[in-house]
Structure formats: C-alpha cells, structure tokens
C-alpha positions as MATLAB code, in Angstrom:
seq = 'ALGHYQAGLAATADLARRDPANTLWQRDLAVSHNKVGDILAAQGDSAAALGAYRQGLAIAQALADRDGGNSEWQRDLSFSHNRIGDMLEAQGEGPAALAAYERGLAIAATLVGRDPANTLWQRDCTIGHNRIGNLLATRGDGPAALAAYRRGLAITTELVGRDPANTLWQHDLSVSHEKIGDVLVSQGDGPGAFAA';
ca = [
      24.919  -35.686  -55.350;
      25.787  -32.357  -53.775;
      25.997  -30.713  -57.194;
      22.556  -31.984  -58.157;
      21.034  -30.882  -54.858;
      22.620  -27.448  -55.211;
      21.257  -27.143  -58.747;
      17.829  -28.118  -57.476;
      18.162  -25.605  -54.659;
      18.998  -22.838  -57.137;
      15.975  -23.668  -59.302;
      13.653  -23.855  -56.296;
      15.016  -20.606  -54.896;
      14.245  -18.918  -58.219;
      10.640  -20.153  -58.098;
      10.257  -19.069  -54.471;
      11.594  -15.601  -55.311;
       9.091  -15.250  -58.154;
       6.157  -16.071  -55.900;
       7.016  -15.734  -52.196;
       3.397  -16.442  -51.242;
       3.491  -19.922  -52.818;
       3.821  -22.133  -49.762;
       4.512  -25.282  -51.804;
       7.605  -23.667  -53.333;
       8.653  -22.312  -49.954;
       8.439  -25.805  -48.468;
      10.345  -27.234  -51.440;
      13.041  -24.636  -50.815;
      13.337  -25.669  -47.173;
      13.581  -29.322  -48.223;
      16.300  -28.428  -50.747;
      18.354  -26.666  -48.062;
      17.979  -29.734  -45.842;
      19.091  -32.117  -48.608;
      22.199  -30.006  -49.217;
      22.777  -30.025  -45.461;
      22.415  -33.818  -45.337;
      25.144  -34.283  -47.949;
      27.430  -31.782  -46.246;
      26.879  -33.535  -42.925;
      27.673  -36.909  -44.520;
      30.897  -35.404  -45.874;
      31.834  -34.264  -42.368;
      31.363  -30.530  -42.990;
      29.196  -29.837  -39.966;
      29.661  -26.054  -40.149;
      28.397  -25.823  -43.743;
      25.639  -28.345  -42.995;
      24.563  -26.235  -40.021;
      24.323  -23.195  -42.281;
      22.149  -25.069  -44.773;
      19.934  -26.437  -42.020;
      19.512  -22.990  -40.509;
      18.304  -21.664  -43.869;
      15.814  -24.522  -44.023;
      14.750  -23.826  -40.446;
      14.058  -20.158  -41.194;
      11.690  -21.145  -44.001;
      10.061  -23.912  -41.964;
       9.523  -21.465  -39.097;
       7.942  -18.909  -41.418;
       5.569  -21.544  -42.801;
       4.682  -22.828  -39.342;
       4.019  -19.256  -38.214;
       1.633  -18.754  -41.137;
      -0.522  -21.690  -40.128;
       0.034  -23.190  -36.699;
      -2.580  -25.822  -37.453;
      -0.700  -27.289  -40.412;
       0.747  -30.476  -38.920;
       3.033  -31.148  -41.904;
       4.736  -27.777  -41.497;
       4.966  -28.247  -37.748;
       6.622  -31.633  -38.249;
       9.036  -30.115  -40.761;
       9.952  -27.534  -38.137;
      10.559  -30.249  -35.552;
      12.866  -32.096  -37.951;
      14.752  -28.884  -38.703;
      15.470  -28.348  -35.019;
      16.693  -31.946  -34.724;
      19.044  -31.591  -37.704;
      20.475  -28.424  -36.212;
      20.878  -30.210  -32.888;
      22.832  -32.978  -34.615;
      25.267  -30.481  -36.152;
      25.657  -28.510  -32.944;
      26.389  -31.738  -31.104;
      28.958  -32.679  -33.768;
      30.667  -29.336  -33.138;
      30.767  -29.938  -29.389;
      28.107  -27.355  -28.579;
      26.182  -29.538  -26.160;
      23.937  -26.958  -24.467;
      22.865  -25.450  -27.798;
      22.284  -28.936  -29.230;
      20.169  -29.870  -26.220;
      18.069  -26.719  -26.644;
      17.504  -27.553  -30.329;
      16.498  -31.145  -29.509;
      14.135  -29.910  -26.804;
      12.467  -27.525  -29.272;
      12.037  -30.360  -31.775;
      10.581  -32.641  -29.107;
       8.225  -29.931  -27.835;
       6.747  -29.537  -31.323;
       6.345  -33.310  -31.694;
       4.669  -33.486  -28.276;
       2.284  -30.698  -29.271;
       1.311  -32.667  -32.366;
       0.675  -35.749  -30.230;
      -1.493  -33.613  -27.965;
      -3.627  -32.757  -30.984;
      -3.971  -36.376  -32.072;
      -2.842  -38.931  -29.471;
      -3.742  -41.785  -31.820;
      -1.175  -40.719  -34.425;
       1.546  -43.344  -34.043;
       3.956  -41.551  -36.386;
       4.013  -38.519  -34.099;
       4.277  -40.799  -31.061;
       7.402  -42.344  -32.596;
       8.783  -38.860  -33.316;
       8.564  -38.216  -29.572;
      10.394  -41.452  -28.781;
      13.179  -40.486  -31.179;
      13.307  -37.022  -29.607;
      13.672  -38.447  -26.109;
      16.410  -40.786  -27.329;
      18.310  -37.934  -29.005;
      18.220  -36.005  -25.761;
      19.238  -39.108  -23.821;
      22.163  -39.745  -26.165;
      23.441  -36.204  -25.736;
      23.060  -36.284  -21.961;
      24.784  -39.674  -21.746;
      27.680  -38.387  -23.843;
      27.985  -35.376  -21.538;
      28.112  -37.664  -18.485;
      24.679  -36.844  -17.058;
      23.541  -40.415  -16.482;
      20.462  -39.696  -14.353;
      19.014  -37.215  -16.850;
      19.885  -39.507  -19.773;
      18.182  -42.401  -18.014;
      15.048  -40.309  -17.453;
      14.940  -39.322  -21.136;
      15.404  -42.913  -22.295;
      12.682  -44.110  -19.937;
      10.243  -41.543  -21.343;
      10.999  -42.854  -24.823;
      10.625  -46.429  -23.606;
       7.184  -45.674  -22.141;
       5.944  -44.401  -25.503;
       7.414  -47.331  -27.421;
       5.983  -49.821  -24.940;
       2.544  -48.322  -25.521;
       2.993  -48.517  -29.298;
       4.065  -52.163  -29.138;
       1.033  -52.868  -26.965;
      -1.171  -51.517  -29.760;
       0.483  -53.626  -32.459;
       2.870  -56.338  -31.260;
       3.453  -57.437  -34.880;
       5.007  -54.098  -35.860;
       8.680  -54.986  -36.260;
       9.847  -51.360  -36.390;
       8.333  -50.677  -32.991;
       9.751  -53.942  -31.655;
      13.178  -52.783  -32.834;
      12.652  -49.398  -31.160;
      11.729  -51.208  -27.955;
      14.938  -53.230  -28.083;
      17.008  -50.080  -28.679;
      15.359  -48.315  -25.732;
      16.154  -51.191  -23.380;
      19.765  -51.279  -24.613;
      20.206  -47.542  -24.082;
      18.847  -47.830  -20.555;
      21.152  -50.790  -19.939;
      24.169  -48.803  -21.147;
      23.453  -45.984  -18.712;
      22.908  -48.404  -15.843;
      26.252  -50.075  -16.618;
      27.944  -46.669  -16.481;
      26.316  -46.102  -13.085;
      27.546  -49.432  -11.766;
      24.082  -51.005  -11.647;
      24.946  -54.415  -13.113;
      21.701  -56.184  -12.159;
      19.573  -53.339  -13.527;
      21.600  -53.253  -16.723;
      21.310  -57.032  -17.094;
      17.540  -56.833  -16.696;
      17.330  -54.097  -19.319;
];
C-alpha cells in the first residue's frame, strides 16, 4: 500500500509542479502526503508519518490562505493539524500535540460559527474536544480533561436531540459519557462515574 501511495504522490507532485496554480492538484498532493503518512503511522513510524503530515499541512495551509471562505480547504487544514497532533502525542510531545489539536478544533469551531446547522462540522468539534480530553487525561490533568469531554458531550447531546435515530451520534454520546466516567473514577468520584 505504501508503495502505491508513494507512486501516486510522485505523479501528483509532478502535476502540481507543472501547474502550481491548479488548486485541485495542490489539494490532491496534500491528500497524497496524508495517505502516505497514514500508512507510516499504521506501521509505527511516527517520525516519518509526522514529516509526511507536515508536508500535507503546508499545502493545506497555502490553500486555506488563498481562500479563507472555502470550507473544504479549511476542514482539510483542521484534519492536518489533528494528524500532526496524533503523531506528536505518539512521540511524547504533549504540549506540541495539544497546540496542534487546539488549532484543529479552532478551525472546526470557526466553520460551525459560519453554519451552526452543519452537523458534520458540529461532530468535528466533538471529536476535537475528545482528542484534547484524551491527551489531558493521559497527562494526568483530570479537571481539564473533564472540561474538554463535557464540551464534547454538550455538542453530541444537542445533535442527538435533533435526530435521536442517528446511531452514530448515539454511539458518540455513549463514548462521551464513558470518557467522563473514566476521569471521574480517576478522581475518586465513584457515584459521579457510575452515573456517567
């Protein structure tokens, strides 16, 4: 898989070099870097994955800077920050990972501000809060982790209220309660954890 993705990356890079103004090819190039990074991450090579993700981020940032109103490019940029955060966390660089996750969440929150009815972007925010909560919980900052998880829970609760039949959102709701329960257990709050 890595060989195929690298071959695709080489072909896309050639197209992007031929016409640097072609935003479709630039986006394809960013996606190719991210796919290579995904395989490297799955193979446990977080340093190489981080390098690939950073190349994708540079392109995503350039596209987002060209047109701040393009929500697809903004979302790509948010995802790039999250991927980088994952690799930084895997390397034990907690503060840098947290900063990357916060940048990704800030972009997602800006998109929600533009269109509060967009449930996909709302869910992106929930996932962002949970990523931050996971990192903070791992680093032993229970109160901050709990606050992050509760922000994610509030969004998911609102989504479930809009469509109680949506099983994905119901699953997200369950996960949020479990994460809150885990933190409360670590804080010695048995009754609160049981309720969650």
